[in-house]
Each structure stands twice: as C-alpha cells, then as structure tokens.
C-alpha cells in the first residue's frame, strides 16, 4: 500500500487491493487536508475491491470524531453534523452518492470541518451495485442500489453515533431507532425526533434531509428562549372522555358510568394566561381497588393542590417541586385507600393510574408524566410525542436497567408500593419533568394511550402521523372550536371499535386575537 503522486489537481491517489480488512489495519497519517472533498470511487473489476482516494495535500491537523466530545456539547454536534450534510451535498453535486459509511473513517479539525477517508465505494449516476457485500457498519440495504435512491439512513446513523457514541453502537440494530428517539425525548430534544425517524427510515435524499434538519435546529433554538411573551395569550381548551366501544362488556350496562370509564382529566384555569391540564388513565388490572378510583383520587387531589399555583411567579424549580410533592401525596393517598379496601393488599394488583400533566404559563409549558399516557405537540407541519413511556422496554433499552417482563408493562405509576415485613409502604415514583416554550403555531395535546393505540396505523410513528390527520379533519369540521374538536377526534377514533377508554385534553394558544397552531 502507498500513496501515488498525480498531477497538480493537488490530489493523491491511494489504491488498495482489498476493501475492508487491509484498509482498516493501515496506519493512517495523523494529519489530513483542509477542506477535503470526499474521494470519488471507481468500481473495480473484482466486486469493487479497488478503491481510489483523492485528497488535496494535507495542511491541517485533525483528530478522530470520538476525541471531539460531541456527546457533551449538543451545539458542537449540530455544527459538525451541518458540515457533514454540506459535504455529502458537495459529493452528490459531483455526480456521486454515499450509501455506506464507517465511523472509523471520520475525522474533524478544530473548526469541526469533517474529513473522511473513503475506502468504501461511492455510487455514480450509472452505477448499479449491491452495497451489502462490502459489510460496512452503515449501509443502505437496497439491492441493486442506484444513484436515484435516498440515503438519509446513512446520515441518521452518523448523527446517532456523534450524539450517543458507544451507547448507540451497543444496541441491537433493531432497537437503535427507538433508543435514539427515546433518548432525544428524555433530553427534551423532541424537535429532532421526526427528522430522525424519517431519516432513519430512509425517506429523504440529502437535500431534503439537510433542509428538515435545519428546520429542526431553528425550532429547537427558538424554543430555548424561555422569556415570556409580552403579549397577552389566551388559551382555547377542549377535553372529552369516552369508554371505548370495544372495551365495554355486557355487564357494564349495570354499572355506574364512572366505573366503566377508568380515565379522568383536569382542565383548570389559573388566570388569563395560565392553565393546568392533566389526564389520568386508571390501570384496569387492579385487585385492590379499581383504576377509576385511583384516577379520580389523583384528579381530586390535583384540583385541591393546584390552588397553591395561583398568583405565584413560576420557574423550573418551583413547578418541579410542586409536581414531585403532588405525586408523593397522590401515591400515599392511593395506598391509604387500597388498605381501606383490603388490609392484606400486596404491591401486585394495587390500584394505580398513569399521570400526564402540563402547567401552561404564558407561552411556557411545564410538563410532568408518569406511565405511558402521551403528550403530543402538534404544529402546522408535524406532530410529535414529547414524553417517554415508563415501561419495561424503555427501562431496559434506554436506562440500561436489568428488568424482566413484557416490554409494554408499566414500571412507573401513581399507586406504587413495596412490602416491608408485613407492612405495605409507599415506594418512590419516578417521573419525567421538562420545561419548554410553546411556539405560536403549536397545539399541546394530552391523552390516554388509547388515542394513539386505536388510531389507524401499522406502528406508532404511522399512528401518530395519522392522528394529525384526524385532528385536522376534526378541527375543520368543528370550525375551529376546540371543545367540539375534542369530541370529533374521539368519535373518529372510536369508529375503529377502540378497546380502551379514550380521553383527550387540548390546549391551543391565541395571541393578539390570531389563532395559533392551525393544522388546516
């Protein structure tokens, strides 16, 4: 192996006879050229084994991407990835496209300009090849592969490696997309979720991928400014709850209405520009008590405790402390009520409920959730889930905990206890808490898990996308009235014979008399 000087286009040609093993063992120089244009590859006679690398003469010192600390500085991750998008676009403009990649070939200089040793093949406009035979760590699995195919999957995996490093690489390939989406949600980086999901699903070419990423960056940065708007904001609210047609049993006709529907909700106005909302979904498998008792206990307590939020200047710490204290009190209240019903109650089968709540103050949202009830953010262009699901699958995949059971089994609920000797004592309930700015075109939606589960779709991402269509149709049919919109949404979802109770709460800002968040 070696470098071969060619004429002064200021390039060097590096040829190897075997693509994968030999090139990775090669002791690369420690310095690489400034503003490296990715090499153009020439397909070989032997399965693409001959690879040519073209660089300008090295001028600047670079380091491996792992040495850049991207996981500790998201702004640097954004900058570096924008530069990678630009480089991919430049390569494509020369008539070649990147469909496979190896993170070991990625370097950056101090200005976060990327340098890539492309020992792997690029695809030209007239090429038609099977990339999978190169056994690259990242590649588009389409056979045969043509220049016209999308390649955003490669870019999504580069982003995931930059952001999460070895943690991402350690996950099984089938789990990697969900890991990133959940990890972004934990960090409050939900503005990037839809871009990542669609990119990972290879829905974009590089130009669209870049445009969508930059849109996500702009929305993320606008959201970081938490200063309240100087304009008065009114909030339109709507809420509705029904028992799903498919869940109702014959003997339910002999029960009180509130015993059939185990959901509960809260909409409480705390001033002109402040509103508290919540959804509680009682767990229906309770042995000691019932899900409807648990959800309504939490509702009653929340209405009482929220009086302390009137006429108080709010900030992250105050609201976080409010929710933590409230969840502890609610958990104690459920345990106390369960012990009234059955003194010998055990942790398994204790009545319990999920909880998702938002305190919206001017244009700032304080969100707290326990369990799997969704919080959705809907804009003119997108809908995205902004809270995690506290279940076995999440704790194993994202938190790295050793835990067994059905991946969808809840791990966090209000109504959690453990045995200490003969006594049943309350156990700490973990919650997710975040604060973010609600942008002018956005609508906040809280619901029980049924509003997503029973929306038509093959998987959750498709169901959430279809939910946006249901919202838009309902909003138009209701002529923009939010309370009527909530009713229309649940009626449409229950046409699918929903096997669960359905509850929805909608909050939509209206500033200076202009309706925000229209999804028409």
Coordinates of C-alpha atoms in Angstrom, one line a residue:
X1 CA 0.0 0.0 0.0
X2 CA 1.1 3.5 -0.5
X3 CA 0.4 7.0 -1.9
X4 CA 0.9 7.7 -5.6
X5 CA 1.5 11.3 -6.7
X6 CA -0.6 12.5 -9.6
X7 CA -0.6 15.8 -11.4
X8 CA -1.4 19.1 -9.7
X9 CA -5.1 19.0 -9.1
X10 CA -3.4 18.8 -5.7
X11 CA -4.7 15.2 -5.1
X12 CA -3.2 12.0 -4.0
X13 CA -4.4 8.5 -5.1
X14 CA -4.4 5.7 -2.6
X15 CA -5.2 2.2 -4.1
X16 CA -5.8 -1.0 -2.1
X17 CA -6.5 -4.4 -3.3
X18 CA -8.8 -5.5 -0.6
X19 CA -11.6 -3.1 0.7
X20 CA -12.3 -4.0 4.3
X21 CA -9.7 -5.8 6.4
X22 CA -6.5 -4.3 4.9
X23 CA -7.6 -0.7 4.9
X24 CA -8.7 -0.8 8.5
X25 CA -5.4 -2.1 9.6
X26 CA -3.5 0.6 7.7
X27 CA -1.6 3.1 9.9
X28 CA -3.1 6.3 8.6
X29 CA -1.2 9.6 8.8
X30 CA -2.2 11.8 11.7
X31 CA -2.8 14.9 9.6
X32 CA -5.2 15.3 6.7
X33 CA -6.0 18.0 4.2
X34 CA -8.0 21.2 4.8
X35 CA -11.5 21.3 3.2
X36 CA -11.2 17.7 2.0
X37 CA -13.6 16.9 -0.8
X38 CA -14.8 13.3 -0.5
X39 CA -12.9 11.0 -2.8
X40 CA -14.5 9.7 -6.0
X41 CA -14.5 6.0 -6.2
X42 CA -14.1 3.8 -9.3
X43 CA -15.8 0.5 -9.2
X44 CA -13.4 -2.4 -9.6
X45 CA -13.3 -5.5 -11.8
X46 CA -13.4 -7.6 -8.6
X47 CA -16.5 -6.7 -6.7
X48 CA -15.5 -3.1 -6.2
X49 CA -12.3 -4.1 -4.4
X50 CA -10.2 -1.4 -5.9
X51 CA -10.7 1.9 -4.2
X52 CA -9.2 5.2 -5.1
X53 CA -8.9 8.1 -2.6
X54 CA -8.4 11.6 -3.8
X55 CA -7.3 14.3 -1.3
X56 CA -5.7 17.8 -1.6
X57 CA -2.3 17.9 0.0
X58 CA -2.6 17.7 3.8
X59 CA -2.3 21.0 5.6
X60 CA -4.2 20.8 8.9
X61 CA -4.1 18.6 11.9
X62 CA -7.3 16.6 12.6
X63 CA -8.5 14.1 15.2
X64 CA -10.9 11.2 15.3
X65 CA -14.5 12.1 15.8
X66 CA -14.5 10.3 19.2
X67 CA -12.0 12.8 20.5
X68 CA -14.3 15.8 19.9
X69 CA -16.7 15.3 22.8
X70 CA -19.9 15.6 20.9
X71 CA -21.9 13.8 23.5
X72 CA -21.1 16.5 26.0
X73 CA -21.9 19.5 23.7
X74 CA -25.0 19.4 21.6
X75 CA -24.3 22.7 19.9
X76 CA -21.0 21.2 18.6
X77 CA -22.9 18.1 17.4
X78 CA -25.2 20.4 15.5
X79 CA -22.4 22.3 13.9
X80 CA -20.4 19.2 13.0
X81 CA -23.4 17.5 11.5
X82 CA -24.4 20.5 9.5
X83 CA -20.9 20.4 8.0
X84 CA -21.3 16.7 7.2
X85 CA -24.6 17.4 5.4
X86 CA -22.8 20.1 3.4
X87 CA -20.0 17.7 2.5
X88 CA -22.5 14.9 1.4
X89 CA -24.2 17.5 -0.7
X90 CA -21.0 18.6 -2.4
X91 CA -20.1 15.0 -3.2
X92 CA -23.6 14.5 -4.7
X93 CA -23.1 17.6 -6.9
X94 CA -20.0 15.9 -8.4
X95 CA -22.2 13.0 -9.6
X96 CA -21.5 10.5 -6.8
X97 CA -23.5 9.5 -3.7
X98 CA -22.6 7.9 -0.4
X99 CA -24.7 4.9 0.5
X100 CA -22.3 3.2 3.0
X101 CA -20.1 4.5 5.8
X102 CA -17.7 3.7 8.6
X103 CA -17.4 6.0 11.6
X104 CA -13.7 4.9 11.9
X105 CA -13.1 6.9 8.7
X106 CA -14.4 10.2 10.1
X107 CA -12.1 13.0 11.4
X108 CA -12.6 16.7 12.3
X109 CA -10.3 19.7 12.5
X110 CA -10.6 22.2 15.3
X111 CA -13.3 24.1 13.4
X112 CA -15.4 20.9 13.2
X113 CA -14.9 20.5 9.4
X114 CA -15.2 16.8 8.5
X115 CA -12.6 14.8 6.8
X116 CA -13.5 11.3 5.5
X117 CA -11.2 8.5 4.4
X118 CA -13.4 6.9 1.8
X119 CA -12.1 3.5 1.3
X120 CA -15.6 2.3 0.7
X121 CA -17.4 2.8 -2.7
X122 CA -19.4 5.8 -3.8
X123 CA -22.2 5.2 -6.3
X124 CA -22.1 7.1 -9.6
X125 CA -25.0 8.0 -11.7
X126 CA -24.5 5.0 -14.0
X127 CA -23.7 2.5 -11.2
X128 CA -25.9 -0.3 -10.0
X129 CA -24.4 -2.4 -7.2
X130 CA -25.1 -4.4 -4.1
X131 CA -23.6 -2.3 -1.2
X132 CA -24.3 -5.1 1.4
X133 CA -21.4 -7.2 0.1
X134 CA -18.9 -4.7 1.5
X135 CA -20.1 -5.5 5.0
X136 CA -19.9 -1.8 6.1
X137 CA -21.1 -0.8 9.6
X138 CA -23.6 1.6 8.0
X139 CA -25.2 1.0 4.6
X140 CA -28.4 1.2 2.7
X141 CA -29.8 -2.4 2.3
X142 CA -31.4 -2.0 -1.2
X143 CA -30.5 -4.4 -4.0
X144 CA -29.5 -3.4 -6.5
X145 CA -28.7 0.2 -5.4
X146 CA -29.0 3.0 -7.9
X147 CA -27.9 6.7 -7.7
X148 CA -31.6 7.8 -7.5
X149 CA -32.2 6.0 -4.2
X150 CA -32.4 8.0 -0.9
X151 CA -29.5 7.9 1.5
X152 CA -30.8 9.7 4.7
X153 CA -30.4 6.4 6.7
X154 CA -26.6 6.9 6.5
X155 CA -26.9 10.4 7.7
X156 CA -29.2 9.5 10.6
X157 CA -26.8 6.8 11.8
X158 CA -23.8 9.3 11.6
X159 CA -25.9 11.7 13.7
X160 CA -26.7 9.0 16.2
X161 CA -23.1 8.0 16.5
X162 CA -22.0 11.6 17.1
X163 CA -24.7 12.2 19.7
X164 CA -24.6 8.9 21.6
X165 CA -21.4 7.2 20.6
X166 CA -20.7 3.7 22.1
X167 CA -24.1 3.7 23.8
X168 CA -25.8 3.8 20.4
X169 CA -23.4 1.2 18.9
X170 CA -24.1 -1.2 21.8
X171 CA -27.8 -1.5 21.0
X172 CA -29.1 -4.3 18.7
X173 CA -29.7 -2.9 15.2
X174 CA -33.5 -3.4 15.6
X175 CA -33.5 -1.3 18.7
X176 CA -31.4 1.6 17.6
X177 CA -34.0 3.9 16.2
X178 CA -36.2 3.6 19.2
X179 CA -33.2 4.2 21.5
X180 CA -32.4 7.5 19.8
X181 CA -36.0 8.7 19.7
X182 CA -36.5 7.9 23.4
X183 CA -33.1 9.4 24.4
X184 CA -33.9 12.6 22.5
X185 CA -37.2 12.7 24.3
X186 CA -35.6 12.4 27.8
X187 CA -33.3 15.3 26.9
X188 CA -36.1 17.5 25.7
X189 CA -34.7 17.4 22.1
X190 CA -38.0 16.2 20.7
X191 CA -37.7 18.8 17.8
X192 CA -35.3 16.3 16.2
X193 CA -37.4 13.2 16.6
X194 CA -39.5 13.4 13.4
X195 CA -36.4 14.3 11.4
X196 CA -34.5 11.4 12.8
X197 CA -37.3 8.9 12.4
X198 CA -37.9 9.7 8.8
X199 CA -34.2 10.0 8.0
X200 CA -33.5 6.6 9.7
X201 CA -36.4 5.1 7.6
X202 CA -34.5 6.5 4.5
X203 CA -37.4 8.8 3.5
X204 CA -35.1 11.7 2.4
X205 CA -32.4 12.4 -0.1
X206 CA -29.5 14.6 1.2
X207 CA -31.1 17.9 0.2
X208 CA -34.4 17.2 1.9
X209 CA -32.6 15.7 4.9
X210 CA -30.5 18.8 5.3
X211 CA -33.5 21.2 5.0
X212 CA -35.5 19.2 7.5
X213 CA -32.6 19.1 9.9
X214 CA -32.1 22.8 9.7
X215 CA -35.8 23.3 10.3
X216 CA -35.4 21.2 13.5
X217 CA -32.4 23.3 14.6
X218 CA -34.3 26.5 14.1
X219 CA -37.3 25.3 16.1
X220 CA -35.1 23.9 18.8
X221 CA -33.2 27.2 19.2
X222 CA -36.4 29.3 19.2
X223 CA -37.7 27.0 21.9
X224 CA -34.7 27.6 24.2
X225 CA -35.6 31.2 24.8
X226 CA -37.9 30.8 27.7
X227 CA -38.6 34.5 28.2
X228 CA -42.4 35.0 28.3
X229 CA -44.0 36.9 25.5
X230 CA -45.0 40.5 26.2
X231 CA -48.3 39.9 24.5
X232 CA -51.3 38.6 26.3
X233 CA -52.1 34.9 25.5
X234 CA -55.4 33.3 25.8
X235 CA -55.8 29.6 25.7
X236 CA -58.6 27.7 24.0
X237 CA -59.2 24.4 25.8
X238 CA -61.2 21.4 25.0
X239 CA -61.5 18.0 26.7
X240 CA -63.5 14.9 26.3
X241 CA -63.6 11.3 27.6
X242 CA -65.4 8.2 26.4
X243 CA -65.3 4.5 27.2
X244 CA -64.1 2.7 24.0
X245 CA -66.8 0.7 22.3
X246 CA -64.5 -2.3 22.1
X247 CA -63.8 -2.3 25.8
X248 CA -67.4 -2.2 27.1
X249 CA -68.6 -5.5 28.4
X250 CA -72.2 -6.7 28.7
X251 CA -72.4 -6.4 32.4
X252 CA -71.0 -2.8 32.3
X253 CA -74.6 -1.8 31.5
X254 CA -75.4 -2.4 35.1
X255 CA -72.6 -0.2 36.5
X256 CA -72.3 3.5 37.3
X257 CA -70.8 5.4 34.4
X258 CA -67.6 6.4 36.2
X259 CA -66.9 2.7 37.0
X260 CA -66.8 1.9 33.3
X261 CA -64.5 4.7 32.2
X262 CA -61.3 4.5 34.3
X263 CA -59.9 7.7 32.8
X264 CA -60.1 11.1 34.4
X265 CA -59.0 14.6 33.3
X266 CA -58.4 18.1 34.6
X267 CA -58.7 21.5 32.9
X268 CA -58.3 24.3 35.4
X269 CA -57.7 27.9 34.6
X270 CA -55.4 29.8 37.0
X271 CA -55.6 33.2 35.4
X272 CA -55.9 34.7 31.9
X273 CA -52.6 33.2 30.6
X274 CA -52.2 30.2 32.9
X275 CA -53.9 26.8 32.7
X276 CA -53.4 23.4 34.3
X277 CA -54.3 20.3 32.4
X278 CA -53.9 16.6 33.2
X279 CA -55.0 13.1 32.1
X280 CA -55.1 10.1 34.4
X281 CA -55.6 6.6 33.0
X282 CA -56.5 4.1 35.7
X283 CA -54.9 0.7 35.4
X284 CA -57.6 -1.9 34.8
X285 CA -55.8 -4.9 36.2
X286 CA -56.2 -3.8 39.8
X287 CA -57.0 -6.4 42.5
X288 CA -57.2 -4.0 45.4
X289 CA -59.4 -1.1 44.5
X290 CA -60.0 -0.1 40.9
X291 CA -58.4 2.1 38.2
X292 CA -61.3 4.5 38.2
X293 CA -60.9 5.1 42.0
X294 CA -57.1 5.7 41.5
X295 CA -57.6 8.1 38.6
X296 CA -60.3 10.1 40.4
X297 CA -58.4 10.3 43.6
X298 CA -55.5 11.8 41.7
X299 CA -57.8 14.2 39.9
X300 CA -59.4 15.4 43.2
X301 CA -56.0 15.9 44.9
X302 CA -54.6 17.8 41.9
X303 CA -57.6 20.2 41.9
X304 CA -57.0 20.9 45.6
X305 CA -53.2 21.2 45.5
X306 CA -53.2 23.4 42.4
X307 CA -54.7 26.3 44.4
X308 CA -51.2 27.0 45.6
X309 CA -50.2 27.9 42.0
X310 CA -52.5 30.9 41.8
X311 CA -50.7 34.3 41.7
X312 CA -47.2 32.7 42.1
X313 CA -44.3 33.6 39.9
X314 CA -43.4 30.3 38.3
X315 CA -40.0 28.9 37.4
X316 CA -38.5 25.5 36.8
X317 CA -37.6 24.7 40.4
X318 CA -41.0 25.8 41.8
X319 CA -43.1 23.8 39.4
X320 CA -40.8 20.7 39.6
X321 CA -41.1 20.8 43.4
X322 CA -44.9 21.1 43.1
X323 CA -45.2 18.0 40.9
X324 CA -42.8 15.9 42.9
X325 CA -44.6 16.8 46.2
X326 CA -48.0 16.2 44.5
X327 CA -47.0 12.7 43.1
X328 CA -45.8 11.7 46.5
X329 CA -49.0 12.8 48.2
X330 CA -51.1 11.1 45.4
X331 CA -49.2 7.9 45.8
X332 CA -49.8 7.9 49.6
X333 CA -53.5 8.6 49.0
X334 CA -53.9 5.6 46.7
X335 CA -52.1 3.3 49.1
X336 CA -54.2 4.5 52.0
X337 CA -57.4 4.0 50.1
X338 CA -56.3 0.5 48.9
X339 CA -55.6 -0.6 52.5
X340 CA -59.1 0.5 53.5
X341 CA -60.4 -1.9 50.9
X342 CA -58.1 -4.8 51.7
X343 CA -55.8 -4.7 54.7
X344 CA -53.8 -7.6 53.3
X345 CA -53.2 -5.8 50.0
X346 CA -49.9 -6.6 48.2
X347 CA -47.9 -4.5 45.7
X348 CA -49.0 -6.7 42.9
X349 CA -52.5 -5.7 41.9
X350 CA -52.5 -2.4 43.9
X351 CA -54.8 0.1 42.2
X352 CA -52.9 2.7 40.3
X353 CA -53.0 5.2 37.5
X354 CA -50.8 6.9 34.9
X355 CA -50.5 10.7 35.0
X356 CA -49.6 13.3 32.4
X357 CA -50.0 17.0 33.2
X358 CA -48.9 20.3 31.9
X359 CA -48.9 23.7 33.6
X360 CA -49.0 26.3 30.8
X361 CA -48.0 29.8 31.8
X362 CA -48.0 32.4 29.1
X363 CA -46.0 30.6 26.4
X364 CA -44.0 28.3 28.8
X365 CA -45.0 24.7 29.3
X366 CA -44.1 22.7 32.4
X367 CA -44.7 19.0 31.6
X368 CA -44.7 16.1 34.0
X369 CA -45.6 12.5 33.3
X370 CA -45.7 9.1 34.9
X371 CA -46.5 5.9 32.9
X372 CA -47.4 5.8 29.2
X373 CA -50.1 8.4 28.6
X374 CA -48.9 10.5 25.7
X375 CA -48.2 14.2 25.4
X376 CA -48.2 15.4 21.8
X377 CA -47.1 18.7 20.2
X378 CA -48.9 19.5 17.0
X379 CA -47.7 22.2 14.6
X380 CA -48.7 23.2 11.1
X381 CA -46.3 20.7 9.7
X382 CA -45.8 17.9 12.3
X383 CA -47.0 16.1 15.3
X384 CA -44.5 14.6 17.8
X385 CA -44.7 12.7 21.1
X386 CA -42.7 14.7 23.7
X387 CA -42.8 12.4 26.7
X388 CA -41.4 8.9 27.3
X389 CA -43.3 5.6 28.1
X390 CA -42.3 4.3 31.5
X391 CA -42.4 0.6 30.7
X392 CA -40.1 -2.4 30.8
X393 CA -38.9 -1.9 27.2
X394 CA -37.9 1.7 27.9
X395 CA -36.0 1.0 31.2
X396 CA -34.1 -1.9 29.6
X397 CA -33.2 -0.1 26.3
X398 CA -32.6 3.5 27.4
X399 CA -31.9 3.4 31.1
X400 CA -29.9 0.1 30.9
X401 CA -31.7 -1.5 33.8
X402 CA -31.8 -5.3 34.4
X403 CA -35.5 -5.9 34.4
X404 CA -37.8 -8.7 33.0
X405 CA -41.3 -8.8 31.8
X406 CA -43.5 -7.7 28.9
X407 CA -41.8 -4.7 27.2
X408 CA -45.1 -2.8 27.4
X409 CA -45.6 -3.5 31.1
X410 CA -45.7 -0.2 33.1
X411 CA -42.8 0.3 35.6
X412 CA -43.9 3.7 36.9
X413 CA -47.4 4.6 38.0
X414 CA -49.1 6.5 40.8
X415 CA -50.0 3.7 43.1
X416 CA -46.7 2.1 43.7
X417 CA -45.7 0.2 46.9
X418 CA -43.4 -2.5 48.4
X419 CA -43.6 -4.9 51.3
X420 CA -41.5 -4.2 54.4
X421 CA -42.1 -7.2 56.6
X422 CA -45.9 -7.4 57.0
X423 CA -46.4 -3.7 56.1
X424 CA -47.2 -2.2 52.7
X425 CA -45.3 1.0 52.3
X426 CA -45.3 3.6 49.5
X427 CA -42.4 3.4 47.0
X428 CA -40.8 6.4 45.2
X429 CA -42.5 7.1 41.9
X430 CA -40.2 8.3 39.1
X431 CA -41.5 10.9 36.7
X432 CA -40.3 12.8 33.7
X433 CA -40.3 16.6 34.0
X434 CA -39.3 19.2 31.5
X435 CA -39.9 22.9 30.6
X436 CA -40.1 24.3 27.1
X437 CA -41.5 27.2 25.1
X438 CA -44.8 26.6 23.2
X439 CA -44.3 28.2 19.8
X440 CA -47.0 30.3 18.2
X441 CA -48.1 27.6 15.7
X442 CA -48.3 24.8 18.2
X443 CA -51.1 23.0 20.0
X444 CA -50.5 20.8 23.1
X445 CA -52.5 17.6 23.4
X446 CA -52.6 15.2 26.4
X447 CA -54.4 11.9 26.2
X448 CA -54.8 8.4 27.4
X449 CA -52.8 5.8 25.5
X450 CA -55.9 4.8 23.6
X451 CA -55.9 7.9 21.4
X452 CA -52.7 6.6 19.7
X453 CA -53.2 2.9 20.0
X454 CA -56.6 2.9 18.3
X455 CA -55.7 5.4 15.6
X456 CA -55.2 3.5 12.3
X457 CA -51.6 2.6 11.5
X458 CA -49.2 -0.3 11.3
X459 CA -46.8 1.1 14.0
X460 CA -46.7 4.0 16.5
X461 CA -45.0 6.5 14.2
X462 CA -47.6 5.9 11.5
X463 CA -50.4 6.1 14.1
X464 CA -49.1 9.5 15.4
X465 CA -48.9 10.8 11.8
X466 CA -52.5 9.6 11.1
X467 CA -53.6 11.2 14.4
X468 CA -52.6 14.5 13.0
X469 CA -54.9 14.0 10.0
X470 CA -57.7 13.1 12.4
X471 CA -57.1 16.3 14.3
X472 CA -57.0 18.4 11.2
X473 CA -60.3 16.9 9.9
X474 CA -62.0 17.3 13.3
X475 CA -60.8 20.9 13.7
X476 CA -62.2 21.8 10.3
X477 CA -65.5 20.0 10.9
X478 CA -65.8 21.8 14.2
X479 CA -65.0 25.2 12.5
X480 CA -62.0 25.8 14.9
X481 CA -63.9 25.2 18.1
X482 CA -61.6 23.3 20.3
X483 CA -64.2 21.6 22.6
X484 CA -66.1 20.4 19.6
X485 CA -62.8 19.3 18.0
X486 CA -62.0 17.1 21.1
X487 CA -65.4 15.4 20.7
X488 CA -65.0 14.8 17.0
X489 CA -61.5 13.3 17.4
X490 CA -62.7 10.6 19.9
X491 CA -65.7 9.8 17.8
X492 CA -63.5 9.2 14.8
X493 CA -61.0 7.1 16.8
X494 CA -63.8 5.0 18.3
X495 CA -65.1 4.1 14.8
X496 CA -62.2 1.6 15.0
X497 CA -64.0 -0.1 17.9
X498 CA -61.5 1.2 20.4
X499 CA -60.6 -1.5 23.0
X500 CA -59.7 1.1 25.7
X501 CA -61.1 4.2 27.2
X502 CA -60.3 7.4 25.2
X503 CA -59.5 10.7 26.8
X504 CA -58.1 13.9 25.3
X505 CA -57.3 17.4 26.5
X506 CA -56.3 20.1 24.0
X507 CA -54.7 23.5 24.7
X508 CA -54.3 25.9 21.9
X509 CA -52.8 29.4 22.2
X510 CA -54.4 32.5 20.8
X511 CA -52.3 35.6 20.8
X512 CA -53.5 39.1 19.9
X513 CA -56.7 37.6 18.5
X514 CA -54.9 35.4 16.0
X515 CA -55.4 31.6 16.1
X516 CA -52.2 29.7 16.6
X517 CA -51.5 26.1 15.8
X518 CA -53.9 25.7 13.0
X519 CA -53.4 22.4 11.3
X520 CA -55.7 23.0 8.3

